[in-house]
PDB file of C-alpha atoms in Angstrom:
ATOM      1  CA  MET J  70    -163.197  34.402  30.125  1.00 85.00           C
ATOM      2  CA  ARG J  71    -166.298  36.310  29.017  1.00 90.00           C
ATOM      3  CA  LEU J  72    -169.497  35.118  30.675  1.00 93.00           C
ATOM      4  CA  ASN J  73    -171.272  34.270  27.402  1.00 92.00           C
ATOM      5  CA  ARG J  74    -168.324  32.111  26.351  1.00 87.00           C
ATOM      6  CA  PHE J  75    -168.248  30.355  29.750  1.00 90.00           C
ATOM      7  CA  ILE J  76    -171.937  29.514  29.393  1.00 90.00           C
ATOM      8  CA  ALA J  77    -171.439  28.266  25.834  1.00 84.00           C
ATOM      9  CA  ASN J  78    -168.441  26.161  26.921  1.00 78.00           C
ATOM     10  CA  ALA J  79    -170.608  24.625  29.634  1.00 82.00           C
ATOM     11  CA  GLY J  80    -172.827  23.249  26.872  1.00 75.00           C
ATOM     12  CA  VAL J  81    -175.922  25.282  27.732  1.00 83.00           C
ATOM     13  CA  CYS J  82    -176.317  27.165  24.461  1.00 86.00           C
ATOM     14  CA  SER J  83    -174.500  29.296  21.892  1.00 85.00           C
ATOM     15  CA  ARG J  84    -172.786  32.579  22.866  1.00 86.00           C
ATOM     16  CA  ARG J  85    -175.508  34.587  21.152  1.00 90.00           C
ATOM     17  CA  GLU J  86    -178.226  32.730  23.054  1.00 92.00           C
ATOM     18  CA  ALA J  87    -176.230  33.203  26.260  1.00 92.00           C
ATOM     19  CA  ASP J  88    -176.354  36.981  25.772  1.00 93.00           C
ATOM     20  CA  THR J  89    -180.157  36.771  25.715  1.00 93.00           C
ATOM     21  CA  PHE J  90    -180.244  34.760  28.956  1.00 94.00           C
ATOM     22  CA  ILE J  91    -177.810  37.185  30.622  1.00 95.00           C
ATOM     23  CA  ALA J  92    -179.956  40.181  29.635  1.00 94.00           C
ATOM     24  CA  ALA J  93    -183.017  38.390  31.026  1.00 94.00           C
ATOM     25  CA  GLY J  94    -181.335  38.023  34.439  1.00 94.00           C
ATOM     26  CA  ALA J  95    -181.125  34.225  34.329  1.00 94.00           C
ATOM     27  CA  VAL J  96    -177.419  34.109  35.185  1.00 95.00           C
ATOM     28  CA  THR J  97    -175.624  34.762  38.467  1.00 95.00           C
ATOM     29  CA  ILE J  98    -171.958  34.992  39.442  1.00 95.00           C
ATOM     30  CA  ASN J  99    -171.266  34.326  43.128  1.00 95.00           C
ATOM     31  CA  GLY J 100    -174.953  34.828  43.886  1.00 94.00           C
ATOM     32  CA  LYS J 101    -175.258  38.177  42.097  1.00 95.00           C
ATOM     33  CA  ILE J 102    -177.542  38.528  39.065  1.00 95.00           C
ATOM     34  CA  ILE J 103    -175.505  39.660  36.066  1.00 94.00           C
ATOM     35  CA  THR J 104    -177.134  41.499  33.180  1.00 94.00           C
ATOM     36  CA  GLU J 105    -174.140  43.405  31.818  1.00 91.00           C
ATOM     37  CA  MET J 106    -172.702  42.139  28.523  1.00 87.00           C
ATOM     38  CA  GLY J 107    -168.971  41.529  28.490  1.00 88.00           C
ATOM     39  CA  THR J 108    -168.763  40.533  32.167  1.00 93.00           C
ATOM     40  CA  ARG J 109    -165.789  38.262  32.782  1.00 93.00           C
ATOM     41  CA  VAL J 110    -165.682  35.067  34.821  1.00 93.00           C
ATOM     42  CA  LEU J 111    -162.620  34.767  37.051  1.00 90.00           C
ATOM     43  CA  PRO J 112    -161.031  31.552  38.382  1.00 83.00           C
ATOM     44  CA  GLY J 113    -162.996  30.415  41.425  1.00 86.00           C
ATOM     45  CA  ASP J 114    -166.219  32.232  40.465  1.00 92.00           C
ATOM     46  CA  GLU J 115    -169.463  30.287  40.878  1.00 93.00           C
ATOM     47  CA  VAL J 116    -171.674  30.691  37.812  1.00 95.00           C
ATOM     48  CA  ARG J 117    -175.297  29.582  37.905  1.00 94.00           C
ATOM     49  CA  PHE J 118    -177.886  29.431  35.138  1.00 93.00           C
ATOM     50  CA  ASP J 119    -181.509  29.217  36.330  1.00 90.00           C
ATOM     51  CA  GLY J 120    -180.102  28.152  39.678  1.00 90.00           C
ATOM     52  CA  ARG J 121    -177.967  25.334  38.242  1.00 89.00           C
ATOM     53  CA  LYS J 122    -174.227  25.547  38.838  1.00 91.00           C
ATOM     54  CA  LEU J 123    -172.232  25.488  35.621  1.00 89.00           C
ATOM     55  CA  GLU J 124    -168.862  23.836  35.229  1.00 80.00           C
ATOM     56  CA  ALA J 125    -166.310  24.721  32.555  1.00 77.00           C
ATOM     57  CA  GLU J 126    -166.811  21.947  30.033  1.00 75.00           C
ATOM     58  CA  ARG J 127    -164.018  19.652  28.905  1.00 80.00           C
ATOM     59  CA  LYS J 128    -162.930  20.154  25.321  1.00 88.00           C
ATOM     60  CA  VAL J 129    -163.915  17.397  22.885  1.00 93.00           C
ATOM     61  CA  TYR J 130    -162.552  16.761  19.368  1.00 96.00           C
ATOM     62  CA  ILE J 131    -164.291  14.255  17.084  1.00 98.00           C
ATOM     63  CA  LEU J 132    -163.413  13.297  13.508  1.00 98.00           C
ATOM     64  CA  LEU J 133    -166.158  11.877  11.265  1.00 98.00           C
ATOM     65  CA  ASN J 134    -165.917  10.288   7.817  1.00 98.00           C
ATOM     66  CA  LYS J 135    -169.168  11.756   6.523  1.00 98.00           C
ATOM     67  CA  PRO J 136    -171.340   9.668   4.174  1.00 97.00           C
ATOM     68  CA  LYS J 137    -173.389  11.092   1.314  1.00 96.00           C
ATOM     69  CA  ASP J 138    -176.892  12.523   1.928  1.00 95.00           C
ATOM     70  CA  TYR J 139    -176.179  13.907   5.404  1.00 96.00           C
ATOM     71  CA  VAL J 140    -176.632  17.644   5.989  1.00 94.00           C
ATOM     72  CA  THR J 141    -173.951  19.530   7.942  1.00 93.00           C
ATOM     73  CA  THR J 142    -176.061  21.243  10.582  1.00 89.00           C
ATOM     74  CA  THR J 143    -176.827  20.871  14.266  1.00 87.00           C
ATOM     75  CA  ASP J 144    -180.574  21.036  13.688  1.00 84.00           C
ATOM     76  CA  ASP J 145    -182.736  21.072  10.567  1.00 82.00           C
ATOM     77  CA  PRO J 146    -186.409  19.999  10.792  1.00 82.00           C
ATOM     78  CA  HIS J 147    -186.532  19.694   7.000  1.00 85.00           C
ATOM     79  CA  ALA J 148    -183.557  17.299   6.710  1.00 86.00           C
ATOM     80  CA  ASP J 149    -184.023  13.543   6.938  1.00 89.00           C
ATOM     81  CA  LYS J 150    -180.388  13.002   7.929  1.00 93.00           C
ATOM     82  CA  ILE J 151    -178.043  15.375   9.748  1.00 95.00           C
ATOM     83  CA  VAL J 152    -174.416  14.781  10.715  1.00 96.00           C
ATOM     84  CA  MET J 153    -175.221  15.094  14.430  1.00 95.00           C
ATOM     85  CA  ASP J 154    -177.146  11.802  14.185  1.00 95.00           C
ATOM     86  CA  LEU J 155    -173.881  10.017  13.350  1.00 97.00           C
ATOM     87  CA  ILE J 156    -172.013  11.224  16.458  1.00 96.00           C
ATOM     88  CA  LYS J 157    -174.885  11.288  18.958  1.00 93.00           C
ATOM     89  CA  ASP J 158    -173.199   8.645  21.121  1.00 93.00           C
ATOM     90  CA  ALA J 159    -169.709  10.181  20.930  1.00 94.00           C
ATOM     91  CA  CYS J 160    -169.939  12.452  23.978  1.00 90.00           C
ATOM     92  CA  ASP J 161    -172.258  14.220  26.396  1.00 83.00           C
ATOM     93  CA  GLU J 162    -170.825  17.642  25.542  1.00 84.00           C
ATOM     94  CA  ARG J 163    -172.479  19.893  22.988  1.00 85.00           C
ATOM     95  CA  VAL J 164    -170.193  19.942  19.937  1.00 92.00           C
ATOM     96  CA  TYR J 165    -170.472  21.678  16.575  1.00 92.00           C
ATOM     97  CA  PRO J 166    -169.155  20.896  13.085  1.00 95.00           C
ATOM     98  CA  VAL J 167    -166.096  22.897  12.017  1.00 93.00           C
ATOM     99  CA  GLY J 168    -167.021  24.324   8.621  1.00 86.00           C
ATOM    100  CA  ARG J 169    -169.332  22.494   6.240  1.00 88.00           C
ATOM    101  CA  LEU J 170    -169.590  19.706   3.703  1.00 93.00           C
ATOM    102  CA  ASP J 171    -172.636  19.864   1.440  1.00 92.00           C
ATOM    103  CA  ARG J 172    -175.172  17.058   1.389  1.00 93.00           C
ATOM    104  CA  ASN J 173    -173.574  15.181  -1.516  1.00 95.00           C
ATOM    105  CA  THR J 174    -169.946  15.624  -0.411  1.00 97.00           C
ATOM    106  CA  THR J 175    -168.337  12.873   1.655  1.00 98.00           C
ATOM    107  CA  GLY J 176    -165.214  12.752   3.783  1.00 98.00           C
ATOM    108  CA  LEU J 177    -163.595  14.366   6.778  1.00 97.00           C
ATOM    109  CA  LEU J 178    -165.602  16.573   9.104  1.00 97.00           C
ATOM    110  CA  LEU J 179    -164.351  17.737  12.502  1.00 97.00           C
ATOM    111  CA  PHE J 180    -166.594  18.447  15.517  1.00 97.00           C
ATOM    112  CA  THR J 181    -165.588  20.277  18.687  1.00 95.00           C
ATOM    113  CA  ASN J 182    -166.755  22.586  21.466  1.00 89.00           C
ATOM    114  CA  ASP J 183    -163.426  24.451  21.285  1.00 88.00           C
ATOM    115  CA  GLY J 184    -164.524  27.739  19.765  1.00 85.00           C
ATOM    116  CA  ASP J 185    -161.020  29.165  19.477  1.00 84.00           C
ATOM    117  CA  LEU J 186    -159.757  26.171  17.501  1.00 91.00           C
ATOM    118  CA  SER J 187    -162.863  26.149  15.303  1.00 90.00           C
ATOM    119  CA  LYS J 188    -162.336  29.798  14.405  1.00 86.00           C
ATOM    120  CA  LYS J 189    -158.656  29.150  13.702  1.00 87.00           C
ATOM    121  CA  LEU J 190    -159.399  26.217  11.382  1.00 88.00           C
ATOM    122  CA  THR J 191    -162.098  27.996   9.375  1.00 83.00           C
ATOM    123  CA  HIS J 192    -160.660  31.508   8.999  1.00 75.00           C
ATOM    124  CA  PRO J 193    -159.174  31.999   5.495  1.00 67.00           C
ATOM    125  CA  LYS J 194    -156.081  33.825   6.792  1.00 69.00           C
ATOM    126  CA  HIS J 195    -154.850  30.655   8.504  1.00 67.00           C
ATOM    127  CA  ASN J 196    -154.745  28.756   5.185  1.00 68.00           C
ATOM    128  CA  LYS J 197    -155.626  25.329   6.559  1.00 80.00           C
ATOM    129  CA  LYS J 198    -155.054  22.741   3.844  1.00 86.00           C
ATOM    130  CA  LYS J 199    -157.961  20.690   2.488  1.00 93.00           C
ATOM    131  CA  VAL J 200    -157.554  17.975  -0.154  1.00 97.00           C
ATOM    132  CA  TYR J 201    -160.496  16.648  -2.170  1.00 98.00           C
ATOM    133  CA  GLN J 202    -160.868  13.726  -4.569  1.00 98.00           C
ATOM    134  CA  ALA J 203    -163.260  14.755  -7.349  1.00 98.00           C
ATOM    135  CA  THR J 204    -164.846  12.389  -9.887  1.00 98.00           C
ATOM    136  CA  LEU J 205    -166.080  14.219 -12.995  1.00 98.00           C
ATOM    137  CA  ASP J 206    -168.569  13.289 -15.713  1.00 98.00           C
ATOM    138  CA  LYS J 207    -165.875  13.521 -18.434  1.00 98.00           C
ATOM    139  CA  PRO J 208    -162.081  13.808 -18.713  1.00 98.00           C
ATOM    140  CA  VAL J 209    -160.684  17.127 -17.499  1.00 98.00           C
ATOM    141  CA  GLU J 210    -158.660  18.956 -20.142  1.00 98.00           C
ATOM    142  CA  ARG J 211    -155.030  19.724 -19.330  1.00 98.00           C
ATOM    143  CA  GLY J 212    -155.604  23.372 -20.165  1.00 98.00           C
ATOM    144  CA  HIS J 213    -158.409  23.602 -17.631  1.00 98.00           C
ATOM    145  CA  MET J 214    -156.190  21.984 -14.980  1.00 98.00           C
ATOM    146  CA  ASP J 215    -153.538  24.635 -15.615  1.00 98.00           C
ATOM    147  CA  MET J 216    -156.097  27.440 -15.423  1.00 98.00           C
ATOM    148  CA  ILE J 217    -157.446  26.147 -12.095  1.00 98.00           C
ATOM    149  CA  ALA J 218    -153.901  26.093 -10.704  1.00 97.00           C
ATOM    150  CA  GLU J 219    -153.165  29.604 -11.986  1.00 97.00           C
ATOM    151  CA  GLY J 220    -156.463  31.042 -10.773  1.00 96.00           C
ATOM    152  CA  ILE J 221    -159.900  31.762 -12.210  1.00 96.00           C
ATOM    153  CA  GLU J 222    -162.603  34.328 -11.555  1.00 96.00           C
ATOM    154  CA  LEU J 223    -165.912  33.118 -10.106  1.00 95.00           C
ATOM    155  CA  GLU J 224    -168.998  35.189  -9.330  1.00 93.00           C
ATOM    156  CA  ASP J 225    -167.779  35.827  -5.765  1.00 91.00           C
ATOM    157  CA  GLY J 226    -164.159  36.573  -6.629  1.00 93.00           C
ATOM    158  CA  PRO J 227    -160.889  34.949  -7.706  1.00 94.00           C
ATOM    159  CA  ILE J 228    -159.887  31.442  -6.646  1.00 94.00           C
ATOM    160  CA  ALA J 229    -156.885  29.219  -7.317  1.00 94.00           C
ATOM    161  CA  ALA J 230    -156.024  25.670  -6.311  1.00 96.00           C
ATOM    162  CA  ASP J 231    -152.867  25.227  -4.239  1.00 95.00           C
ATOM    163  CA  ALA J 232    -152.244  21.983  -6.148  1.00 97.00           C
ATOM    164  CA  ILE J 233    -154.149  19.867  -8.662  1.00 98.00           C
ATOM    165  CA  SER J 234    -153.384  16.581 -10.414  1.00 98.00           C
ATOM    166  CA  TYR J 235    -154.973  13.635 -12.199  1.00 98.00           C
ATOM    167  CA  THR J 236    -155.557  10.548 -10.057  1.00 97.00           C
ATOM    168  CA  SER J 237    -156.893   8.225 -12.781  1.00 97.00           C
ATOM    169  CA  GLU J 238    -155.634   7.254 -16.223  1.00 97.00           C
ATOM    170  CA  ASP J 239    -158.852   8.352 -17.941  1.00 97.00           C
ATOM    171  CA  LYS J 240    -158.479  11.843 -16.381  1.00 98.00           C
ATOM    172  CA  THR J 241    -161.979  11.824 -14.876  1.00 98.00           C
ATOM    173  CA  GLU J 242    -160.638  11.736 -11.337  1.00 98.00           C
ATOM    174  CA  VAL J 243    -158.721  14.688  -9.952  1.00 98.00           C
ATOM    175  CA  GLY J 244    -157.086  15.496  -6.637  1.00 98.00           C
ATOM    176  CA  ILE J 245    -157.336  19.158  -5.680  1.00 98.00           C
ATOM    177  CA  GLU J 246    -155.768  20.960  -2.725  1.00 96.00           C
ATOM    178  CA  ILE J 247    -157.435  24.171  -1.646  1.00 93.00           C
ATOM    179  CA  HIS J 248    -157.743  26.276   1.510  1.00 86.00           C
ATOM    180  CA  SER J 249    -160.780  28.401   0.639  1.00 84.00           C
ATOM    181  CA  GLY J 250    -163.862  27.960   2.814  1.00 78.00           C
ATOM    182  CA  LYS J 251    -166.284  29.356   0.229  1.00 85.00           C
ATOM    183  CA  ASN J 252    -169.540  27.475  -0.242  1.00 86.00           C
ATOM    184  CA  ARG J 253    -169.409  24.577  -2.773  1.00 91.00           C
ATOM    185  CA  ILE J 254    -166.074  25.956  -4.000  1.00 94.00           C
ATOM    186  CA  VAL J 255    -164.676  22.750  -5.564  1.00 96.00           C
ATOM    187  CA  ARG J 256    -167.906  21.971  -7.389  1.00 97.00           C
ATOM    188  CA  ARG J 257    -168.146  25.543  -8.651  1.00 97.00           C
ATOM    189  CA  ILE J 258    -164.569  25.503  -9.924  1.00 97.00           C
ATOM    190  CA  PHE J 259    -165.292  22.533 -12.187  1.00 98.00           C
ATOM    191  CA  GLU J 260    -168.779  23.751 -13.125  1.00 97.00           C
ATOM    192  CA  HIS J 261    -167.100  26.939 -14.368  1.00 97.00           C
ATOM    193  CA  PHE J 262    -165.578  24.822 -17.168  1.00 98.00           C
ATOM    194  CA  GLY J 263    -168.713  22.771 -17.856  1.00 98.00           C
ATOM    195  CA  TYR J 264    -167.895  19.664 -15.795  1.00 98.00           C
ATOM    196  CA  ARG J 265    -170.338  17.956 -13.459  1.00 97.00           C
ATOM    197  CA  VAL J 266    -168.904  16.610 -10.219  1.00 98.00           C
ATOM    198  CA  LYS J 267    -170.306  13.100  -9.775  1.00 97.00           C
ATOM    199  CA  LYS J 268    -168.486  12.412  -6.490  1.00 97.00           C
ATOM    200  CA  LEU J 269    -166.554  14.657  -4.114  1.00 98.00           C
ATOM    201  CA  ASP J 270    -164.644  13.323  -1.134  1.00 98.00           C
ATOM    202  CA  ARG J 271    -162.571  15.336   1.366  1.00 97.00           C
ATOM    203  CA  VAL J 272    -159.582  13.115   2.089  1.00 97.00           C
ATOM    204  CA  LEU J 273    -157.460  15.537   4.142  1.00 96.00           C
ATOM    205  CA  PHE J 274    -158.386  18.386   6.485  1.00 94.00           C
ATOM    206  CA  ALA J 275    -155.809  20.414   8.453  1.00 92.00           C
ATOM    207  CA  GLY J 276    -153.390  17.476   8.517  1.00 92.00           C
ATOM    208  CA  LEU J 277    -156.034  14.881   9.507  1.00 96.00           C
ATOM    209  CA  THR J 278    -156.641  11.922   7.175  1.00 95.00           C
ATOM    210  CA  LYS J 279    -159.251   9.167   6.753  1.00 94.00           C
ATOM    211  CA  LYS J 280    -156.771   6.406   7.621  1.00 92.00           C
ATOM    212  CA  ASN J 281    -158.557   3.563   9.458  1.00 93.00           C
ATOM    213  CA  LEU J 282    -161.806   5.549   9.579  1.00 97.00           C
ATOM    214  CA  PRO J 283    -164.597   3.853   7.556  1.00 97.00           C
ATOM    215  CA  ARG J 284    -167.391   5.890   5.968  1.00 97.00           C
ATOM    216  CA  GLY J 285    -170.036   6.841   8.527  1.00 97.00           C
ATOM    217  CA  LYS J 286    -167.755   6.206  11.511  1.00 97.00           C
ATOM    218  CA  TRP J 287    -166.159   8.637  13.954  1.00 98.00           C
ATOM    219  CA  ARG J 288    -163.260   8.682  16.379  1.00 97.00           C
ATOM    220  CA  ILE J 289    -161.877  10.929  19.117  1.00 96.00           C
ATOM    221  CA  LEU J 290    -158.696  12.765  18.154  1.00 97.00           C
ATOM    222  CA  THR J 291    -155.491  11.738  19.903  1.00 95.00           C
ATOM    223  CA  GLU J 292    -153.637  14.142  22.203  1.00 92.00           C
ATOM    224  CA  LYS J 293    -150.895  14.333  19.580  1.00 94.00           C
ATOM    225  CA  GLU J 294    -153.404  15.367  16.880  1.00 95.00           C
ATOM    226  CA  ILE J 295    -154.995  17.989  19.142  1.00 93.00           C
ATOM    227  CA  LYS J 296    -151.604  19.519  19.968  1.00 92.00           C
ATOM    228  CA  PHE J 297    -150.732  19.555  16.259  1.00 92.00           C
ATOM    229  CA  LEU J 298    -153.954  21.404  15.368  1.00 92.00           C
ATOM    230  CA  LYS J 299    -153.397  23.983  18.094  1.00 87.00           C
ATOM    231  CA  MET J 300    -149.814  24.576  16.974  1.00 85.00           C
ATOM    232  CA  MET J 301    -150.674  25.048  13.299  1.00 76.00           C
TER     233      MET J 301
END
């Protein structure tokens, strides 16, 4: 394992920050100061940061049902509420949100210190399914539903829903399945046709659902769920 990743896994800091500490000579392996980027840590090596011995951190996986008005960030001095406040008692390890939900979007948000899994779940090529429940300010026309399914062109490129359907009789509520990780993508899809999204809730993420998870609450993933995510 690369040294910067080992340090990040130990909960000290991010990989990028670890590179800075390595260059500054703050890290040793088996008593030797290491300043070379890309150095690898072997099984049995003793790694110390500022004299403190580091242990490979256990992997943690937390699922949150995010409420409205919380910002998806690990630190923002300008935000009154951040998602980290909601899981502060979940674990001692330093975890990060996988992807983002904007301030007004509610629903499933995963946190972990497993960088490999995080990258796998957020990279577009892996096509991890996300399902949203959108409430619009007026009924959505059938023609617009068909166009969203077939694909439309937004300012940052083409996008198409994997599936879309009405979930209310008055056609103001729509379920949309999509795997794109582009910023505010669901809202922008509907705004393209002149609709305003009043509510947006992520109800499924990479096979995980909100079952028995009230708004604002979190839970640790089961071993079965973790294995499923890693096998996807």
